[in-house]
CSV table of C-alpha atoms and ligand atoms in Angstrom, one decimal:
chain,number,residue,atom,x,y,z
A,1,UNK,CA,39.3,-21.9,28.0
A,2,UNK,CA,37.0,-23.2,25.3
A,3,UNK,CA,37.7,-21.8,21.8
A,4,UNK,CA,34.9,-21.5,19.4
A,5,UNK,CA,35.2,-20.7,15.7
A,6,UNK,CA,32.3,-18.7,14.3
A,7,UNK,CA,31.6,-18.9,10.6
A,8,UNK,CA,28.4,-16.9,9.8
A,9,UNK,CA,28.6,-17.6,6.0
A,10,UNK,CA,26.1,-16.3,3.5
A,11,UNK,CA,22.6,-14.9,3.3
A,12,UNK,CA,20.7,-15.1,6.6
A,13,UNK,CA,23.7,-16.9,8.1
A,14,UNK,CA,25.2,-13.7,9.7
A,15,UNK,CA,21.8,-12.5,11.0
A,16,UNK,CA,21.0,-15.7,12.8
A,17,UNK,CA,24.5,-16.5,14.0
A,18,UNK,CA,24.9,-13.0,15.6
A,19,UNK,CA,21.9,-13.9,17.8
A,20,UNK,CA,23.4,-17.3,18.7
A,21,UNK,CA,26.7,-15.6,19.5
A,22,UNK,CA,25.0,-13.1,21.8
A,23,UNK,CA,23.1,-16.0,23.5
A,24,UNK,CA,26.4,-17.9,24.1
A,25,UNK,CA,28.1,-14.7,25.3
A,26,UNK,CA,25.3,-13.9,27.7
A,27,UNK,CA,25.2,-17.3,29.3
A,28,UNK,CA,29.0,-17.4,29.5
A,29,UNK,CA,29.1,-14.0,31.2
A,30,UNK,CA,26.4,-15.0,33.7
A,31,UNK,CA,28.0,-18.3,34.6
A,32,UNK,CA,31.7,-17.1,34.4
A,33,UNK,CA,32.6,-19.5,31.7
A,34,UNK,CA,35.6,-18.5,29.6
A,35,UNK,CA,34.9,-18.9,25.9
A,36,UNK,CA,37.0,-17.4,23.2
A,37,UNK,CA,34.9,-16.8,20.1
A,38,UNK,CA,36.9,-16.2,16.9
A,39,UNK,CA,35.1,-15.0,13.8
A,40,UNK,CA,36.0,-16.1,10.2
A,41,UNK,CA,34.6,-14.5,7.0
A,42,UNK,CA,34.5,-17.6,4.9
A,43,UNK,CA,31.7,-17.7,2.4
A,44,UNK,CA,30.6,-16.4,-1.0
A,45,UNK,CA,31.8,-12.8,-0.5
A,46,UNK,CA,35.3,-13.8,0.5
A,47,UNK,CA,35.5,-16.4,-2.2
A,48,UNK,CA,34.4,-14.0,-4.9
A,49,UNK,CA,36.8,-11.3,-3.5
A,50,UNK,CA,40.0,-13.4,-3.3
A,51,UNK,CA,39.2,-16.9,-4.5
A,52,UNK,CA,39.6,-18.4,-1.0
A,53,UNK,CA,37.1,-20.9,0.3
A,54,UNK,CA,39.1,-22.2,3.2
A,55,UNK,CA,42.8,-21.4,3.2
A,56,UNK,CA,45.4,-24.2,3.4
A,57,UNK,CA,45.9,-25.3,7.0
A,58,UNK,CA,42.6,-23.9,8.3
A,59,UNK,CA,40.9,-27.3,8.8
A,60,UNK,CA,44.0,-28.5,10.8
A,61,UNK,CA,43.9,-25.3,12.8
A,62,UNK,CA,40.2,-25.9,13.7
A,63,UNK,CA,41.0,-29.6,14.5
A,64,UNK,CA,43.9,-28.8,16.8
A,65,UNK,CA,43.1,-25.5,18.4
A,66,UNK,CA,39.3,-25.2,18.6
A,67,UNK,CA,36.7,-27.0,20.6
A,68,UNK,CA,33.8,-26.3,18.3
A,69,UNK,CA,32.6,-24.4,15.2
A,70,UNK,CA,29.4,-22.4,15.1
A,71,UNK,CA,28.2,-22.2,11.6
A,72,UNK,CA,25.5,-20.2,9.8
A,73,UNK,CA,24.9,-21.3,6.2
A,74,UNK,CA,26.6,-21.2,2.8
A,75,UNK,CA,24.9,-20.8,-0.6
A,76,UNK,CA,24.9,-17.8,-3.0
A,77,UNK,CA,23.5,-17.4,-6.4
A,78,UNK,CA,26.7,-15.8,-7.5
A,79,UNK,CA,28.4,-19.1,-7.1
A,80,UNK,CA,26.2,-21.3,-9.2
A,81,UNK,CA,28.2,-24.5,-8.9
A,82,UNK,CA,28.2,-24.2,-5.1
A,83,UNK,CA,31.9,-24.7,-5.1
A,84,UNK,CA,32.4,-22.7,-1.9
A,85,UNK,CA,29.7,-24.7,-0.1
A,86,UNK,CA,31.5,-27.9,-1.0
A,87,UNK,CA,34.9,-26.6,-0.1
A,88,UNK,CA,33.8,-25.1,3.2
A,89,UNK,CA,30.9,-27.0,4.8
A,90,UNK,CA,31.3,-30.4,3.2
A,91,UNK,CA,35.1,-30.2,3.6
A,92,UNK,CA,34.7,-29.4,7.3
A,93,UNK,CA,32.3,-32.3,7.8
A,94,UNK,CA,34.5,-34.7,5.8
A,95,UNK,CA,38.0,-33.7,6.9
A,96,UNK,CA,37.1,-33.2,10.6
A,97,UNK,CA,35.4,-36.6,10.2
A,98,UNK,CA,32.2,-35.4,11.7
A,99,UNK,CA,30.4,-38.6,11.0
A,100,UNK,CA,27.3,-38.0,13.1
A,101,UNK,CA,24.9,-35.5,11.8
A,102,UNK,CA,22.5,-35.2,14.8
A,103,UNK,CA,19.2,-33.6,13.9
A,104,UNK,CA,16.5,-33.4,16.5
A,105,UNK,CA,12.9,-33.3,15.2
A,106,UNK,CA,11.2,-31.9,18.3
A,107,UNK,CA,7.9,-30.1,18.2
A,108,UNK,CA,8.1,-27.1,20.6
A,109,UNK,CA,4.4,-26.2,20.4
A,110,UNK,CA,1.3,-27.8,19.0
A,111,UNK,CA,0.4,-24.8,16.9
A,112,UNK,CA,3.6,-25.2,14.8
A,113,UNK,CA,2.6,-28.7,13.6
A,114,UNK,CA,0.9,-29.0,10.3
A,115,UNK,CA,-0.5,-32.4,11.3
A,116,UNK,CA,-4.0,-32.6,12.7
A,117,UNK,CA,-4.1,-33.5,16.4
A,118,UNK,CA,-0.4,-34.0,16.9
A,119,UNK,CA,1.4,-32.3,19.8
A,120,UNK,CA,4.9,-32.1,21.3
A,121,UNK,CA,4.7,-35.7,22.7
A,122,UNK,CA,3.9,-37.1,19.2
A,123,UNK,CA,6.8,-35.4,17.3
A,124,UNK,CA,9.9,-36.0,19.4
A,125,UNK,CA,12.6,-37.9,17.6
A,126,UNK,CA,16.1,-37.5,16.4
A,127,UNK,CA,17.7,-38.4,13.0
A,128,UNK,CA,21.2,-39.7,12.9
A,129,UNK,CA,22.3,-38.8,9.4
A,130,UNK,CA,25.6,-40.4,8.2
A,131,UNK,CA,27.7,-37.4,7.4
A,132,UNK,CA,31.0,-38.4,5.7
A,133,UNK,CA,30.2,-40.6,2.7
A,134,UNK,CA,27.3,-42.0,0.7
A,135,UNK,CA,26.3,-40.0,-2.4
A,136,UNK,CA,28.1,-37.0,-0.9
A,137,UNK,CA,31.5,-38.7,-1.3
A,138,UNK,CA,32.1,-36.7,-4.5
A,139,UNK,CA,33.3,-39.8,-6.3
A,140,UNK,CA,32.3,-39.8,-9.9
A,141,UNK,CA,32.7,-37.8,-13.0
A,142,UNK,CA,31.3,-36.6,-16.3
A,143,UNK,CA,32.2,-38.3,-19.5
A,144,UNK,CA,31.8,-36.6,-22.8
A,145,UNK,CA,30.5,-33.4,-21.1
A,146,UNK,CA,28.4,-31.1,-23.2
A,147,UNK,CA,27.9,-33.7,-26.0
A,148,UNK,CA,24.7,-35.6,-26.7
A,149,UNK,CA,26.5,-38.7,-25.4
A,150,UNK,CA,27.4,-37.4,-22.1
A,151,UNK,CA,27.4,-39.6,-19.0
A,152,UNK,CA,27.3,-38.3,-15.4
A,153,UNK,CA,28.0,-40.5,-12.5
A,154,UNK,CA,28.0,-40.0,-8.7
A,155,UNK,CA,28.9,-43.1,-6.8
A,156,UNK,CA,27.2,-44.1,-3.6
A,157,UNK,CA,30.1,-44.8,-1.3
A,158,UNK,CA,29.3,-46.9,1.8
A,159,UNK,CA,32.1,-48.2,3.9
A,160,UNK,CA,31.6,-50.9,6.5
A,161,UNK,CA,33.3,-48.7,9.1
A,162,UNK,CA,31.2,-45.7,8.1
A,163,UNK,CA,27.9,-47.5,8.2
A,164,UNK,CA,28.7,-49.3,11.5
A,165,UNK,CA,29.8,-46.2,13.3
A,166,UNK,CA,26.7,-44.2,12.6
A,167,UNK,CA,24.4,-47.1,13.4
A,168,UNK,CA,26.2,-47.6,16.7
A,169,UNK,CA,26.0,-43.9,17.5
A,170,UNK,CA,22.2,-44.1,17.0
A,171,UNK,CA,21.9,-47.1,19.4
A,172,UNK,CA,24.3,-45.6,21.9
A,173,UNK,CA,22.3,-42.4,22.0
A,174,UNK,CA,19.0,-44.3,22.4
A,175,UNK,CA,20.4,-46.2,25.3
A,176,UNK,CA,21.9,-43.1,27.0
A,177,UNK,CA,18.6,-41.2,26.6
A,178,UNK,CA,16.2,-43.9,27.7
A,179,UNK,CA,14.7,-44.4,24.2
A,180,UNK,CA,13.3,-47.7,23.2
A,181,UNK,CA,13.2,-47.7,19.4
A,182,UNK,CA,15.8,-47.3,16.6
A,183,UNK,CA,14.6,-47.3,13.0
A,184,UNK,CA,17.1,-47.8,10.2
A,185,UNK,CA,16.0,-46.5,6.8
A,186,UNK,CA,17.5,-47.4,3.4
A,187,UNK,CA,16.5,-48.4,-0.1
A,188,UNK,CA,17.9,-51.9,-0.1
A,189,UNK,CA,15.1,-53.1,-2.3
A,190,UNK,CA,16.6,-51.2,-5.2
A,191,UNK,CA,20.2,-50.3,-4.2
A,192,UNK,CA,21.2,-53.9,-3.6
A,193,UNK,CA,24.9,-53.5,-3.0
A,194,UNK,CA,25.3,-50.3,-1.0
A,195,UNK,CA,22.2,-50.7,1.1
A,196,UNK,CA,22.6,-54.5,1.6
A,197,UNK,CA,25.6,-53.4,3.7
A,198,UNK,CA,23.3,-51.2,5.8
A,199,UNK,CA,20.9,-54.1,6.3
A,200,UNK,CA,23.6,-56.5,7.4
A,201,UNK,CA,25.3,-54.0,9.7
A,202,UNK,CA,22.0,-52.9,11.2
A,203,UNK,CA,21.0,-56.5,12.1
A,204,UNK,CA,24.4,-57.3,13.6
A,205,UNK,CA,24.6,-54.1,15.7
A,206,UNK,CA,21.0,-54.3,16.8
A,207,UNK,CA,21.8,-57.7,18.4
A,208,UNK,CA,24.2,-55.9,20.8
A,209,UNK,CA,21.3,-53.8,22.1
A,210,UNK,CA,18.6,-56.2,23.2
A,211,UNK,CA,16.8,-53.5,25.2
A,212,UNK,CA,16.2,-51.5,22.0
A,213,UNK,CA,13.5,-52.4,19.5
A,214,UNK,CA,15.0,-52.4,16.0
A,215,UNK,CA,12.9,-51.5,13.0
A,216,UNK,CA,13.6,-51.2,9.3
A,217,UNK,CA,11.7,-49.1,6.8
A,218,UNK,CA,12.4,-48.3,3.2
A,219,UNK,CA,12.9,-44.6,2.9
A,220,UNK,CA,9.8,-44.1,0.8
A,221,UNK,CA,7.7,-45.8,3.5
A,222,UNK,CA,9.4,-43.9,6.2
A,223,UNK,CA,8.6,-40.6,4.5
A,224,UNK,CA,4.9,-41.6,4.6
A,225,UNK,CA,4.9,-43.0,8.1
A,226,UNK,CA,6.7,-39.9,9.6
A,227,UNK,CA,3.7,-37.9,8.5
A,228,UNK,CA,1.1,-40.5,9.6
A,229,UNK,CA,2.5,-41.6,12.9
A,230,UNK,CA,5.5,-39.5,14.0
A,231,UNK,CA,4.9,-40.8,17.5
A,232,UNK,CA,6.1,-44.3,16.3
A,233,UNK,CA,9.7,-43.0,16.1
A,234,UNK,CA,12.4,-42.2,18.7
A,235,UNK,CA,15.6,-42.5,16.7
A,236,UNK,CA,16.0,-42.8,12.9
A,237,UNK,CA,19.4,-43.7,11.4
A,238,UNK,CA,20.0,-43.3,7.7
A,239,UNK,CA,22.5,-42.4,5.0
A,240,UNK,CA,23.7,-39.0,4.1
A,241,UNK,CA,21.3,-38.1,1.3
A,242,UNK,CA,18.2,-39.6,2.8
A,243,UNK,CA,19.0,-37.9,6.1
A,244,UNK,CA,19.3,-34.6,4.3
A,245,UNK,CA,15.8,-34.9,2.8
A,246,UNK,CA,14.2,-36.4,5.8
A,247,UNK,CA,15.3,-33.6,8.1
A,248,UNK,CA,13.8,-30.9,6.0
A,249,UNK,CA,10.6,-33.0,6.2
A,250,UNK,CA,11.1,-33.3,10.0
A,251,UNK,CA,11.6,-29.5,10.2
A,252,UNK,CA,8.3,-29.0,8.5
A,253,UNK,CA,6.6,-31.2,11.2
A,254,UNK,CA,7.9,-28.8,13.8
A,255,UNK,CA,7.1,-25.4,12.2
A,256,UNK,CA,9.7,-25.2,9.5
A,257,UNK,CA,13.4,-24.7,9.0
A,258,UNK,CA,13.5,-21.6,11.3
A,259,UNK,CA,13.4,-23.9,14.3
A,260,UNK,CA,15.5,-26.9,13.2
A,261,UNK,CA,18.9,-27.3,14.8
A,262,UNK,CA,21.8,-29.7,14.1
A,263,UNK,CA,25.1,-30.9,15.3
A,264,UNK,CA,27.8,-32.4,13.1
A,265,UNK,CA,29.8,-34.5,15.6
A,266,UNK,CA,32.9,-36.7,16.0
A,267,UNK,CA,32.4,-38.1,19.4
A,268,UNK,CA,36.0,-39.5,19.3
A,269,UNK,CA,37.8,-36.3,18.3
A,270,UNK,CA,40.6,-35.3,20.6
A,271,UNK,CA,39.6,-31.6,20.6
A,272,UNK,CA,37.2,-30.2,18.0
A,273,UNK,CA,34.0,-32.0,18.9
A,274,UNK,CA,31.8,-30.6,16.2
A,275,UNK,CA,30.2,-28.1,13.9
A,276,UNK,CA,26.9,-26.7,15.0
A,277,UNK,CA,24.5,-25.2,12.5
A,278,UNK,CA,20.8,-24.7,11.7
A,279,UNK,CA,19.5,-27.2,9.3
A,280,UNK,CA,18.4,-24.4,7.0
A,281,UNK,CA,20.4,-22.7,4.2
A,282,UNK,CA,21.2,-19.2,3.4
A,283,UNK,CA,17.6,-18.4,2.6
A,284,UNK,CA,18.5,-15.7,0.0
A,285,UNK,CA,14.8,-14.7,-0.3
A,286,UNK,CA,14.8,-13.6,3.4
A,287,UNK,CA,18.3,-12.3,3.7
A,288,UNK,CA,18.9,-8.7,4.9
A,289,UNK,CA,15.2,-8.1,5.6
A,290,UNK,CA,15.1,-8.9,9.3
A,291,UNK,CA,12.8,-11.8,8.5
A,292,UNK,CA,15.1,-14.7,9.4
A,293,UNK,CA,14.1,-16.8,12.4
A,294,UNK,CA,17.2,-17.0,14.7
A,295,UNK,CA,15.8,-19.7,16.9
A,296,UNK,CA,17.3,-22.7,14.9
A,297,UNK,CA,20.7,-21.0,15.3
A,298,UNK,CA,20.2,-20.5,19.0
A,299,UNK,CA,19.1,-24.2,19.4
A,300,UNK,CA,22.2,-25.2,17.5
A,301,UNK,CA,24.3,-23.1,20.0
A,302,UNK,CA,22.5,-25.0,22.8
A,303,UNK,CA,23.7,-28.3,21.2
A,304,UNK,CA,27.2,-26.8,21.1
A,305,UNK,CA,27.2,-25.9,24.8
A,306,UNK,CA,25.8,-29.3,25.6
A,307,UNK,CA,28.5,-31.1,23.6
A,308,UNK,CA,31.2,-29.0,25.2
A,309,UNK,CA,30.1,-30.3,28.6
A,310,UNK,CA,27.9,-27.3,29.5
A,311,UNK,CA,24.6,-29.1,29.6
A,312,UNK,CA,23.1,-26.7,32.1
A,313,UNK,CA,24.0,-23.7,30.0
A,314,UNK,CA,22.7,-25.4,26.8
A,315,UNK,CA,19.4,-26.0,28.6
A,316,UNK,CA,19.2,-22.3,29.4
A,317,UNK,CA,19.4,-21.4,25.7
A,318,UNK,CA,16.7,-24.0,25.0
A,319,UNK,CA,14.5,-22.7,27.7
A,320,UNK,CA,15.0,-19.1,26.4
A,321,UNK,CA,13.8,-20.3,23.0
A,322,UNK,CA,10.8,-22.0,24.6
A,323,UNK,CA,10.0,-18.8,26.4
A,324,UNK,CA,10.0,-16.9,23.1
A,325,UNK,CA,7.6,-19.5,21.7
A,326,UNK,CA,5.4,-19.3,24.8
A,327,UNK,CA,5.3,-15.5,24.6
A,328,UNK,CA,4.8,-15.5,20.8
A,329,UNK,CA,7.9,-13.4,20.3
A,330,UNK,CA,8.4,-14.9,16.9
A,331,UNK,CA,9.3,-14.2,13.3
A,332,UNK,CA,6.8,-14.4,10.5
A,333,UNK,CA,7.7,-17.9,9.3
A,334,UNK,CA,6.3,-19.3,12.6
A,335,UNK,CA,3.3,-17.0,12.7
A,336,UNK,CA,4.8,-14.0,14.5
A,337,UNK,CA,5.3,-10.4,13.5
A,338,UNK,CA,8.7,-9.7,15.1
A,339,UNK,CA,12.0,-9.1,13.4
A,340,UNK,CA,15.1,-11.2,13.7
A,341,UNK,CA,16.6,-8.6,16.1
A,342,UNK,CA,13.5,-8.3,18.2
A,343,UNK,CA,13.4,-12.1,18.7
A,344,UNK,CA,17.1,-12.0,19.4
A,345,UNK,CA,16.8,-9.3,22.0
A,346,UNK,CA,14.1,-11.3,23.8
A,347,UNK,CA,16.0,-14.5,23.7
A,348,UNK,CA,19.2,-12.9,25.0
A,349,UNK,CA,17.4,-11.1,27.8
A,350,UNK,CA,15.7,-14.4,28.7
A,351,UNK,CA,19.1,-16.2,28.7
A,352,UNK,CA,20.4,-13.5,31.1
A,353,UNK,CA,17.4,-13.9,33.4
A,354,UNK,CA,17.5,-17.7,33.4
A,355,UNK,CA,21.3,-17.8,34.0
A,356,UNK,CA,21.0,-15.5,37.0
A,357,UNK,CA,18.1,-17.4,38.5
B,1,NAD,P1,16.9,-22.7,2.6
B,1,NAD,O1,17.0,-23.6,3.8
B,1,NAD,O2,17.9,-21.6,2.5
B,1,NAD,O3,15.5,-22.1,2.5
B,1,NAD,C1,14.3,-22.9,2.3
B,1,NAD,C2,13.1,-22.0,2.6
B,1,NAD,O4,13.0,-21.9,4.1
B,1,NAD,C3,13.1,-20.6,2.1
B,1,NAD,O5,11.8,-20.2,1.8
B,1,NAD,C4,13.7,-19.8,3.2
B,1,NAD,O6,13.3,-18.4,3.2
B,1,NAD,C5,13.1,-20.5,4.4
B,1,NAD,N1,14.0,-20.4,5.6
B,1,NAD,C6,15.2,-21.0,5.7
B,1,NAD,N2,15.8,-20.6,6.9
B,1,NAD,C7,14.9,-19.7,7.5
B,1,NAD,C8,15.0,-18.9,8.7
B,1,NAD,N3,16.0,-19.0,9.5
B,1,NAD,N4,13.9,-18.1,8.9
B,1,NAD,C9,12.9,-18.0,8.1
B,1,NAD,N5,12.8,-18.8,7.0
B,1,NAD,C10,13.8,-19.6,6.6
B,1,NAD,O7,17.1,-23.7,1.3
B,1,NAD,P2,17.2,-23.4,-0.2
B,1,NAD,O8,16.4,-22.2,-0.6
B,1,NAD,O9,17.0,-24.6,-0.9
B,1,NAD,O10,18.8,-23.0,-0.4
B,1,NAD,C11,19.3,-21.7,-0.4
B,1,NAD,C12,20.8,-21.8,-0.4
B,1,NAD,O11,21.3,-22.3,0.8
B,1,NAD,C13,21.4,-22.7,-1.5
B,1,NAD,O12,22.5,-22.2,-2.0
B,1,NAD,C14,21.6,-24.0,-0.8
B,1,NAD,O13,22.6,-24.8,-1.4
B,1,NAD,C15,22.1,-23.5,0.6
B,1,NAD,N6,21.9,-24.4,1.7
B,1,NAD,C16,22.9,-24.4,2.6
B,1,NAD,C17,22.8,-25.1,3.8
B,1,NAD,C18,23.9,-25.1,4.8
B,1,NAD,O14,24.8,-24.2,4.7
B,1,NAD,N7,23.9,-25.9,5.8
B,1,NAD,C19,21.6,-25.9,4.0
B,1,NAD,C20,20.6,-25.9,3.0
B,1,NAD,C21,20.8,-25.1,1.9
B,2,IPM,C1,22.3,-29.4,4.8
B,2,IPM,C2,22.4,-28.8,3.5
B,2,IPM,C3,23.7,-29.3,2.8
B,2,IPM,C4,23.6,-30.8,2.7
B,2,IPM,C5,24.1,-28.7,1.5
B,2,IPM,C6,24.2,-27.2,1.6
B,2,IPM,C7,25.3,-29.3,0.8
B,2,IPM,O1,21.3,-29.1,2.7
B,2,IPM,O2,23.1,-29.2,5.7
B,2,IPM,O3,21.2,-30.0,5.1
B,2,IPM,O4,23.0,-31.4,1.8
B,2,IPM,O5,24.1,-31.5,3.6
B,3,MN,MN1,19.7,-30.0,3.8
């Protein structure tokens, strides 16, 4: 029996995750799949109540006894230093060694794209974001804090192993999915140590995949070209910070954060394969108003099912999302007038119908 940890988190997290959970439960019921979903209340409320972000032993418990984590979002103005986000989300990514942050940029309908004349066949790529190091490594410090002489440093940590494995993951995925192009993006013209490593590793690894056309673009040029010619990209691989920024840009090409899904993966993990979450955050401006778009969370649940070996069931969730789009049963952020719950009800009913058929 697959065991899934559910961490709704803060803000709109619980609203969108409850829809994703209902979608998973609906498909599991219809297909007689045994899933055990266990809910955890980690997030700002819990942290402010008892000081716990993740209790000792929790990460090991997820690693050894769970197959996946379904995650909402963390972020709350009452925790201004974002400590709980670091100790929950980033800690899970790092300590479960979820080195692949897989973020599809896939346009579901032409009307969502802000670019003139671009349709679903033009905006269809995936970003492989390095997820365990780079500027997120939390290496650094503040010297002479609060004085006029203060110095703040965050080191950009890039290991040969870390860079190689994310680049290889991008090439392997391209081959497995019949894609022809992998673009690596860095800033090696300015960051001449850290990103020189990316350059060398990319060239070496690309040579092992002669069927794939390798390309390199500096991150500034890529940001421009993604807007001009998104159709020129199949797979983009980049470092942690650039991947973070690029995937909000990618989300905007597809109708916004309400539709952007992600999977944090360790393809080599013995049990816990990954953490699945929408790209968006806790969207405090929308929280508790029924305005949050639950589709990114449902698409993330589809990635979860797919990665647990239930590709057909994952595809059902994706088709249910596409049905909501086709029927314009949508929240306001993507031009609809329905509430989170109304979209959720539609998607869950569609999952039930598709799973029976
Ligand atoms: P955000 O992604 O929460 O919101 C950005 C904009 O997109 C807002 O206008 C928001 O209303 C909108 N939006 C986001 N998700 C939406 C949805 N499902 N439906 C409709 N609209 C949606 O980013 P932010 O405002 O920069 O950050 C808010 C908090 O979330 C911060 O504390 C930040 O650190 C945190 N954050 C967490 C994650 C995560 O947990 N993975 C990701 C990003 C930001
Ligand atoms: C994301 C988020 C996180 C990140 C934040 C909340 C630390 O923006 O998942 O994209 O930067 O990775
Ligand atoms: Mn982000």
